[in-house]
PDB file of C-alpha atoms and ligand atoms in Angstrom:
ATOM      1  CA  UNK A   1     141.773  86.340 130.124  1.00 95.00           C
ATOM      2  CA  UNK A   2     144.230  86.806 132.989  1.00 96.00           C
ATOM      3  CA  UNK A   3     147.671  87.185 131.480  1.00 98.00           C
ATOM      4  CA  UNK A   4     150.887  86.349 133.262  1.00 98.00           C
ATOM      5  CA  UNK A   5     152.671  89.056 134.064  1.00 98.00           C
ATOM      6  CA  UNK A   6     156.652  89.281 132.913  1.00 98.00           C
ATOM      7  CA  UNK A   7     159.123  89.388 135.850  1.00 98.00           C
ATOM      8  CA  UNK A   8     161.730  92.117 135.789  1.00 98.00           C
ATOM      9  CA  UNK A   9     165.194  90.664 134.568  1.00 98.00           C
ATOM     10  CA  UNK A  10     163.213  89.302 131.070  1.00 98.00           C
ATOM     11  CA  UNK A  11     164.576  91.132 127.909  1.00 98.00           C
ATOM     12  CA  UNK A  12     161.120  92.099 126.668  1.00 98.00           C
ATOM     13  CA  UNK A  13     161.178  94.980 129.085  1.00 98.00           C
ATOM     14  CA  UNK A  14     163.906  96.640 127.770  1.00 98.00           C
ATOM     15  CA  UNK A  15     162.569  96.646 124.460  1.00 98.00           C
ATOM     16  CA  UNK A  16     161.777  99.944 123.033  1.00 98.00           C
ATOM     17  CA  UNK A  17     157.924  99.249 121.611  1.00 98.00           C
ATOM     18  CA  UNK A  18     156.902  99.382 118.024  1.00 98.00           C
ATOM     19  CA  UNK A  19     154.197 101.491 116.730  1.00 98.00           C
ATOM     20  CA  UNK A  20     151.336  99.645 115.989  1.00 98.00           C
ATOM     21  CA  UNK A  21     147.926  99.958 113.208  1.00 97.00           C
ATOM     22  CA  UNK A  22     144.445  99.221 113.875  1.00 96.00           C
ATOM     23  CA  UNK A  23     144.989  96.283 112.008  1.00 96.00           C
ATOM     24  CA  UNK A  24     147.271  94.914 114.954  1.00 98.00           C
ATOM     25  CA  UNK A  25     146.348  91.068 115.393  1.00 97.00           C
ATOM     26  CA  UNK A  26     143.639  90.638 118.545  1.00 97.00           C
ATOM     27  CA  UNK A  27     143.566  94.271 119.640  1.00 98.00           C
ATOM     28  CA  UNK A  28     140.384  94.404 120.894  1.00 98.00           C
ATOM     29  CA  UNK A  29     141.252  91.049 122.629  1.00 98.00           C
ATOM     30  CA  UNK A  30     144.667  92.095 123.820  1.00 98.00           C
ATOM     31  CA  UNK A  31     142.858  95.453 125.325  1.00 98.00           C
ATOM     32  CA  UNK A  32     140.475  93.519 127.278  1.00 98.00           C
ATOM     33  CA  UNK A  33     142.616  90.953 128.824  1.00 98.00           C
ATOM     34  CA  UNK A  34     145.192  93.978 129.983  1.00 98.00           C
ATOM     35  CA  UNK A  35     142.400  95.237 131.756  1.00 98.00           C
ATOM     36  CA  UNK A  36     141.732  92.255 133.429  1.00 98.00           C
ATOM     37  CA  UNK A  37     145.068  91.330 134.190  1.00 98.00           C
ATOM     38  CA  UNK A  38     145.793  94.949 135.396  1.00 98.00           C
ATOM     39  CA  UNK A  39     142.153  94.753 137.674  1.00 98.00           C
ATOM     40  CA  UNK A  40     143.517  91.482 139.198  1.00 98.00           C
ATOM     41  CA  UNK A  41     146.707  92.509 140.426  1.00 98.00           C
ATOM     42  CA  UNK A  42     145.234  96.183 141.832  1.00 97.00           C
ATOM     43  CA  UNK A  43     147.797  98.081 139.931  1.00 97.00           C
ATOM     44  CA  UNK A  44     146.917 101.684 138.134  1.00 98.00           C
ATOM     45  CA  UNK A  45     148.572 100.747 134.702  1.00 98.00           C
ATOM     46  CA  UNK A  46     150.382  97.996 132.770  1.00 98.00           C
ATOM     47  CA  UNK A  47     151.910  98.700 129.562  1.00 98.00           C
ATOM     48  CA  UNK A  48     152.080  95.881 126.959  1.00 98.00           C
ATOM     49  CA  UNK A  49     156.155  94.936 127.698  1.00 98.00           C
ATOM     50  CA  UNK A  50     154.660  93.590 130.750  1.00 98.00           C
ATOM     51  CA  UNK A  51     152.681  91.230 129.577  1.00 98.00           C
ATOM     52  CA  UNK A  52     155.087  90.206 126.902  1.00 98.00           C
ATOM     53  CA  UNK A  53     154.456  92.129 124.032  1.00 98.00           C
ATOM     54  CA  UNK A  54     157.074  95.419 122.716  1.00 98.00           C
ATOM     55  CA  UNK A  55     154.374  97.816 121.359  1.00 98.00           C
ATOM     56  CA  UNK A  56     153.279 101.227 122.382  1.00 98.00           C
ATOM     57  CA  UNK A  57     150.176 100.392 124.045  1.00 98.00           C
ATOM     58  CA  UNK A  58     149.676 100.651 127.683  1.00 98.00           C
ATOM     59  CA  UNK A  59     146.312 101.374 129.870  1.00 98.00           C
ATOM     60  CA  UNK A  60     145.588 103.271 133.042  1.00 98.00           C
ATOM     61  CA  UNK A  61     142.857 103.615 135.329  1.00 98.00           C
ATOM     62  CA  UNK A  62     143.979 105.631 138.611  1.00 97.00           C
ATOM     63  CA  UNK A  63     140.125 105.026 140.613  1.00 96.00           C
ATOM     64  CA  UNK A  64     141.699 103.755 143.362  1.00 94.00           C
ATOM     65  CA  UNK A  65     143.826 107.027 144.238  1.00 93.00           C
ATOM     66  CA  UNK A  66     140.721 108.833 144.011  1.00 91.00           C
ATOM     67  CA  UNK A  67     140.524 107.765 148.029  1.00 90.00           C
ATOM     68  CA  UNK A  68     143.756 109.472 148.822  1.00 89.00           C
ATOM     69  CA  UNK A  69     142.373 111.972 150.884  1.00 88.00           C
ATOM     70  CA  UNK A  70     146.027 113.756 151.479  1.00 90.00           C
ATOM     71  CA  UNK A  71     145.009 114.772 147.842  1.00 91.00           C
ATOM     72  CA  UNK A  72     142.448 118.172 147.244  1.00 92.00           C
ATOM     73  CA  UNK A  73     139.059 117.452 145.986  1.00 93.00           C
ATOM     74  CA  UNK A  74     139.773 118.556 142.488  1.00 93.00           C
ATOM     75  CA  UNK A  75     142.363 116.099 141.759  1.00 93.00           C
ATOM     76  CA  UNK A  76     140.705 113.498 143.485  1.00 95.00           C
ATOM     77  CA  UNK A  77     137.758 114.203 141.413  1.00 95.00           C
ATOM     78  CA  UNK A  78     140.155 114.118 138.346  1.00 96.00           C
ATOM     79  CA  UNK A  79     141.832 110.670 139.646  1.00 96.00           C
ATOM     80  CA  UNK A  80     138.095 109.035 139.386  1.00 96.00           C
ATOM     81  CA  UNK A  81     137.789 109.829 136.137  1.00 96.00           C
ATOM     82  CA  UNK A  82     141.178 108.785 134.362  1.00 97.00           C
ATOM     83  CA  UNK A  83     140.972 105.511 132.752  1.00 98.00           C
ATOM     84  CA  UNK A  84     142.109 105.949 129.154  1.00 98.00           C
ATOM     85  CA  UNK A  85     143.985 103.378 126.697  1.00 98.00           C
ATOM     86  CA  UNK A  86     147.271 105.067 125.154  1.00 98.00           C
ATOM     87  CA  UNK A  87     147.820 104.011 121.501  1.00 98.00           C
ATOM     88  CA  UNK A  88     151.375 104.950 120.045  1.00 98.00           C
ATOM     89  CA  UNK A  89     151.864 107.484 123.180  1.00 98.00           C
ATOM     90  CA  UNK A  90     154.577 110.209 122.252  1.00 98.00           C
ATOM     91  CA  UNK A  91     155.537 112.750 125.069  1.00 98.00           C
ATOM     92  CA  UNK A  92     155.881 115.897 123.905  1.00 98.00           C
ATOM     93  CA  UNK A  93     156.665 117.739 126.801  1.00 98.00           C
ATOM     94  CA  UNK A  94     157.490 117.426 130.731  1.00 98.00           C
ATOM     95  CA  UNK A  95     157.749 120.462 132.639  1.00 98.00           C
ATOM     96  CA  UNK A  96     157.374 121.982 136.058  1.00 98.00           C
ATOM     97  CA  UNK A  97     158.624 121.711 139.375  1.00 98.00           C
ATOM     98  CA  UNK A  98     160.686 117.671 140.218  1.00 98.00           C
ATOM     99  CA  UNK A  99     158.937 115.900 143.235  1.00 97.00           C
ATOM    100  CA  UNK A 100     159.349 112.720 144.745  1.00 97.00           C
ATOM    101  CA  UNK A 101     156.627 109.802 144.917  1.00 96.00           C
ATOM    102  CA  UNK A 102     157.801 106.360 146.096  1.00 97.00           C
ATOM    103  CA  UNK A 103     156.716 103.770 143.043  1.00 98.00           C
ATOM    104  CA  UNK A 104     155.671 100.289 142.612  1.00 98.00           C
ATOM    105  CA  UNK A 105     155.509  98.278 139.638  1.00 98.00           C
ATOM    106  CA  UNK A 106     153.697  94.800 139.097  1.00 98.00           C
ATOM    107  CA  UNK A 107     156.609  93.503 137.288  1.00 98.00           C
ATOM    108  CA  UNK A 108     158.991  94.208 140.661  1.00 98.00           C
ATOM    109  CA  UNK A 109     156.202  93.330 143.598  1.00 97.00           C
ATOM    110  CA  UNK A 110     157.308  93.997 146.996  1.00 95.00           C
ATOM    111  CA  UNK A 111     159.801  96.979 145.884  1.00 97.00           C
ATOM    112  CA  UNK A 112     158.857 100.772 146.583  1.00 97.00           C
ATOM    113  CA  UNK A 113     161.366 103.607 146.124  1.00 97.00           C
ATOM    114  CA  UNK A 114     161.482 107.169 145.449  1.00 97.00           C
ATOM    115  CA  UNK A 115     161.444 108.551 142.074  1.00 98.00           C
ATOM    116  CA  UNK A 116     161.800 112.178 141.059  1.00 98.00           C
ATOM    117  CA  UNK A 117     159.658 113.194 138.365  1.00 98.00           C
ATOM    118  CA  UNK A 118     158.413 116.626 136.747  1.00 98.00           C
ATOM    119  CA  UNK A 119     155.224 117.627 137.747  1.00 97.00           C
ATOM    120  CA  UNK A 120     153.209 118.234 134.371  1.00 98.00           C
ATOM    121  CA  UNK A 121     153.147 116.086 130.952  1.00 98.00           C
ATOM    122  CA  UNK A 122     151.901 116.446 127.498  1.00 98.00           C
ATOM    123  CA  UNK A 123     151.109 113.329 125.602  1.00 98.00           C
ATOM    124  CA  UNK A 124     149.798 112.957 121.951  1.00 98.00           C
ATOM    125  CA  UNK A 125     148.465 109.462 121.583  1.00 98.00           C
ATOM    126  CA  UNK A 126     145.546 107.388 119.984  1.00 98.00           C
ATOM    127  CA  UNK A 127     142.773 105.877 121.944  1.00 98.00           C
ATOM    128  CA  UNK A 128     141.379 102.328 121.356  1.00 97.00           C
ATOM    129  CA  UNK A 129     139.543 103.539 117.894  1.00 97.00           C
ATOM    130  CA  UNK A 130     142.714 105.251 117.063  1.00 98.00           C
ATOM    131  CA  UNK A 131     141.625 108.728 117.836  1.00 98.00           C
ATOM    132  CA  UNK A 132     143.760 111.247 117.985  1.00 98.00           C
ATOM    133  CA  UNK A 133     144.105 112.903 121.071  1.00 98.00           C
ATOM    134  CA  UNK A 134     146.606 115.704 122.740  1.00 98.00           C
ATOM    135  CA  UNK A 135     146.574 115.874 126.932  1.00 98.00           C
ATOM    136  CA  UNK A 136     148.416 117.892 129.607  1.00 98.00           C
ATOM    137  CA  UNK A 137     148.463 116.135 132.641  1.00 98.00           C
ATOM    138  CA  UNK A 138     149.808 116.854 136.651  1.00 97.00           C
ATOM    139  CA  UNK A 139     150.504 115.273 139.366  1.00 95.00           C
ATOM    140  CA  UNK A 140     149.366 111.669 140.181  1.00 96.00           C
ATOM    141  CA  UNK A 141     148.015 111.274 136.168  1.00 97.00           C
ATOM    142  CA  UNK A 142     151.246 112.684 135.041  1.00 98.00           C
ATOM    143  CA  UNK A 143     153.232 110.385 137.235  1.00 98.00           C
ATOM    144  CA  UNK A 144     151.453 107.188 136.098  1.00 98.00           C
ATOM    145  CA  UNK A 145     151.607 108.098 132.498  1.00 98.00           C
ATOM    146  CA  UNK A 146     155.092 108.990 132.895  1.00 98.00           C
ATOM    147  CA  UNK A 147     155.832 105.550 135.008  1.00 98.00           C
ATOM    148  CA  UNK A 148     153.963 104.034 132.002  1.00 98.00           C
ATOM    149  CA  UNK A 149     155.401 105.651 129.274  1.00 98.00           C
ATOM    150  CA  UNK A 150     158.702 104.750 130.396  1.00 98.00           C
ATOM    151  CA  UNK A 151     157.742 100.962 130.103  1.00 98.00           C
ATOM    152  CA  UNK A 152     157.103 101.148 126.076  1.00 98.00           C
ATOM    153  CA  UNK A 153     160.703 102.839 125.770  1.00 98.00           C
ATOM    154  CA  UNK A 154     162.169  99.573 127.721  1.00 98.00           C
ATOM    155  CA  UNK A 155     162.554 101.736 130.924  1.00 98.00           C
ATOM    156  CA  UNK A 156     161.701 100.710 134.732  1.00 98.00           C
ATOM    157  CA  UNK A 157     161.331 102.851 137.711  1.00 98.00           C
ATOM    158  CA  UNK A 158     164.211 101.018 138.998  1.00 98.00           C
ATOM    159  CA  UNK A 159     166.740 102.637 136.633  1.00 98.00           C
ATOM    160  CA  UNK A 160     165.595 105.970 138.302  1.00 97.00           C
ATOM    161  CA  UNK A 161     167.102 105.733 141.834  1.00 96.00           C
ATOM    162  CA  UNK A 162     170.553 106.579 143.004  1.00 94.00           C
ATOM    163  CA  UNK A 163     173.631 104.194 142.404  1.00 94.00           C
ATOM    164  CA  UNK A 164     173.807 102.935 145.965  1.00 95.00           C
ATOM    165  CA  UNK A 165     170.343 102.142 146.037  1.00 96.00           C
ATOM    166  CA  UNK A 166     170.968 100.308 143.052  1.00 95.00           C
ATOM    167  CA  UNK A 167     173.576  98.298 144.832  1.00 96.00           C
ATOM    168  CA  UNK A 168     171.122  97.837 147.216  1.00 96.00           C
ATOM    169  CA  UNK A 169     168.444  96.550 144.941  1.00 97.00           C
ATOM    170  CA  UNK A 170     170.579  94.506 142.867  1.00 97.00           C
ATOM    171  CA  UNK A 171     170.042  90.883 144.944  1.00 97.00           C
ATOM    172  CA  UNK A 172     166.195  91.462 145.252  1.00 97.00           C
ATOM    173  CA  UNK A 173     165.798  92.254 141.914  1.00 98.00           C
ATOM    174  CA  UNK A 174     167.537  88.776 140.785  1.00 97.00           C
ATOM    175  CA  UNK A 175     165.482  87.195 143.197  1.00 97.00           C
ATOM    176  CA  UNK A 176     162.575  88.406 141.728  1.00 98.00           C
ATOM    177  CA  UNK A 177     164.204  87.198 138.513  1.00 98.00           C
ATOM    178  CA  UNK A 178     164.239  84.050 139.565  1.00 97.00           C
ATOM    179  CA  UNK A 179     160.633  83.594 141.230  1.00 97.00           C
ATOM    180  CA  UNK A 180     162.132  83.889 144.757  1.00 96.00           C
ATOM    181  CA  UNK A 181     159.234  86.246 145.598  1.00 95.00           C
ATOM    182  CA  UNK A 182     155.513  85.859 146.856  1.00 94.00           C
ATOM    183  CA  UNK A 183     153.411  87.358 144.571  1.00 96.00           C
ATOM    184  CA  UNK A 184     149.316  87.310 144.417  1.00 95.00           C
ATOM    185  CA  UNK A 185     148.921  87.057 140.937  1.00 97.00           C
ATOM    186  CA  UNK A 186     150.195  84.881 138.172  1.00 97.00           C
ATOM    187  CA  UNK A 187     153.701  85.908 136.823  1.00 98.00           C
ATOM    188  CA  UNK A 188     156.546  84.483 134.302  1.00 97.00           C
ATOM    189  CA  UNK A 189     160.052  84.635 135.849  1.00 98.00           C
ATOM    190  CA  UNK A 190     162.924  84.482 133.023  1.00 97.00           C
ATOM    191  CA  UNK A 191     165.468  82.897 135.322  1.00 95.00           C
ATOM    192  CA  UNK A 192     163.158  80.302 136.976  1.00 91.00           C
ATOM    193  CA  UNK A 193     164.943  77.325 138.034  1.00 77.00           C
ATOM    194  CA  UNK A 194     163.472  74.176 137.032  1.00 67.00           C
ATOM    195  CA  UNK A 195     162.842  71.872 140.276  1.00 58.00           C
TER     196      UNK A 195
HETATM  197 ZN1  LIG B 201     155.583  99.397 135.952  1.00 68.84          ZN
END
């Protein structure tokens, strides 16, 4: 099922997310209908804030940078392969050099900035059959794990830019509140007027 995704200004996405079992109600369910929510609106991740929910769950699948071809072979290559489902995610470590990569996020369309990031992650996390698993990542996986990772601790990319583009954001970002915004895929708005 196609979920609505939640609008930036809602309080569920500044709500640090809960651990969760196996035993978590509809899992499976939940799993597959991020997927094809995520699919539908051509983004690279959605963590479960998004679609209304404060766990630590949040799935990636970065094929479509694989056709960046600013990017070497080997990364590209990499980018192909990285679709993975992030269970109780825990960074452990971010290190390396800070670079720039302008953002989106499918909970602000029609906003890009420029967010400094380190270059290189490590992330312990569980998959969907709660495995175990410990990952270093760089460059574009890093950055969309980070971007991710950042949702289940109730942060957006938005938080990340400088104070005057803040100011500068601040009456989009209530429009988008509000539904004042053209968007291609369903969305709830938490300060939709009623007609
Ligand atoms: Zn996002």
């Amino acid at each position: 099922m196609n979920l609505p995704i939640i609008a930036y200004g809602d309080k569920v996405l500044r709500k640090v997310g809960v651990t969760i079992s196996k035993d978590y109600d509809g899992l499976e369910q939940l799993i597959e209908d991020m997927k094809e929510t995520m699919y539908n609106a051509f983004g690279v991740g959605l963590a479960a804030p998004q679609i209304g929910r404060a766990i630590r769950l949040f799935i990636i699948d970065t094929t479509p940078f694989a056709e960046d071809d600013e990017l070497n072979d080997d990364e590209r290559a990499f980018l192909k392969t990285f679709q993975r489902v992030f269970i109780n995610a825990q960074i452990l470590e971010e290190t390396g050099d800070e670079w720039t990569f302008n953002e989106g996020c499918l909970s602000i369309p029609d906003i890009r900035e420029d967010v400094i990031r380190q270059d290189t992650v490590t992330i312990k996390y569980q998959d969907e059959n709660f495995k175990e698993h410990k990952e270093t990542l760089t460059g574009l996986a890093a950055r969309v794990v980070q971007h991710e990772y950042d949702h289940i601790e109730g942060i957006l990319f938005t938080d990340k830019v400088s104070s005057l583009k803040k100011r500068l954001l601040k009456k989009k970002l209530e429009n988008i509140s509000k539904g004042k915004i053209d968007v291609d895929y369903k969305m709830r708005f938490p300060n939709l007027k009623k007609k």
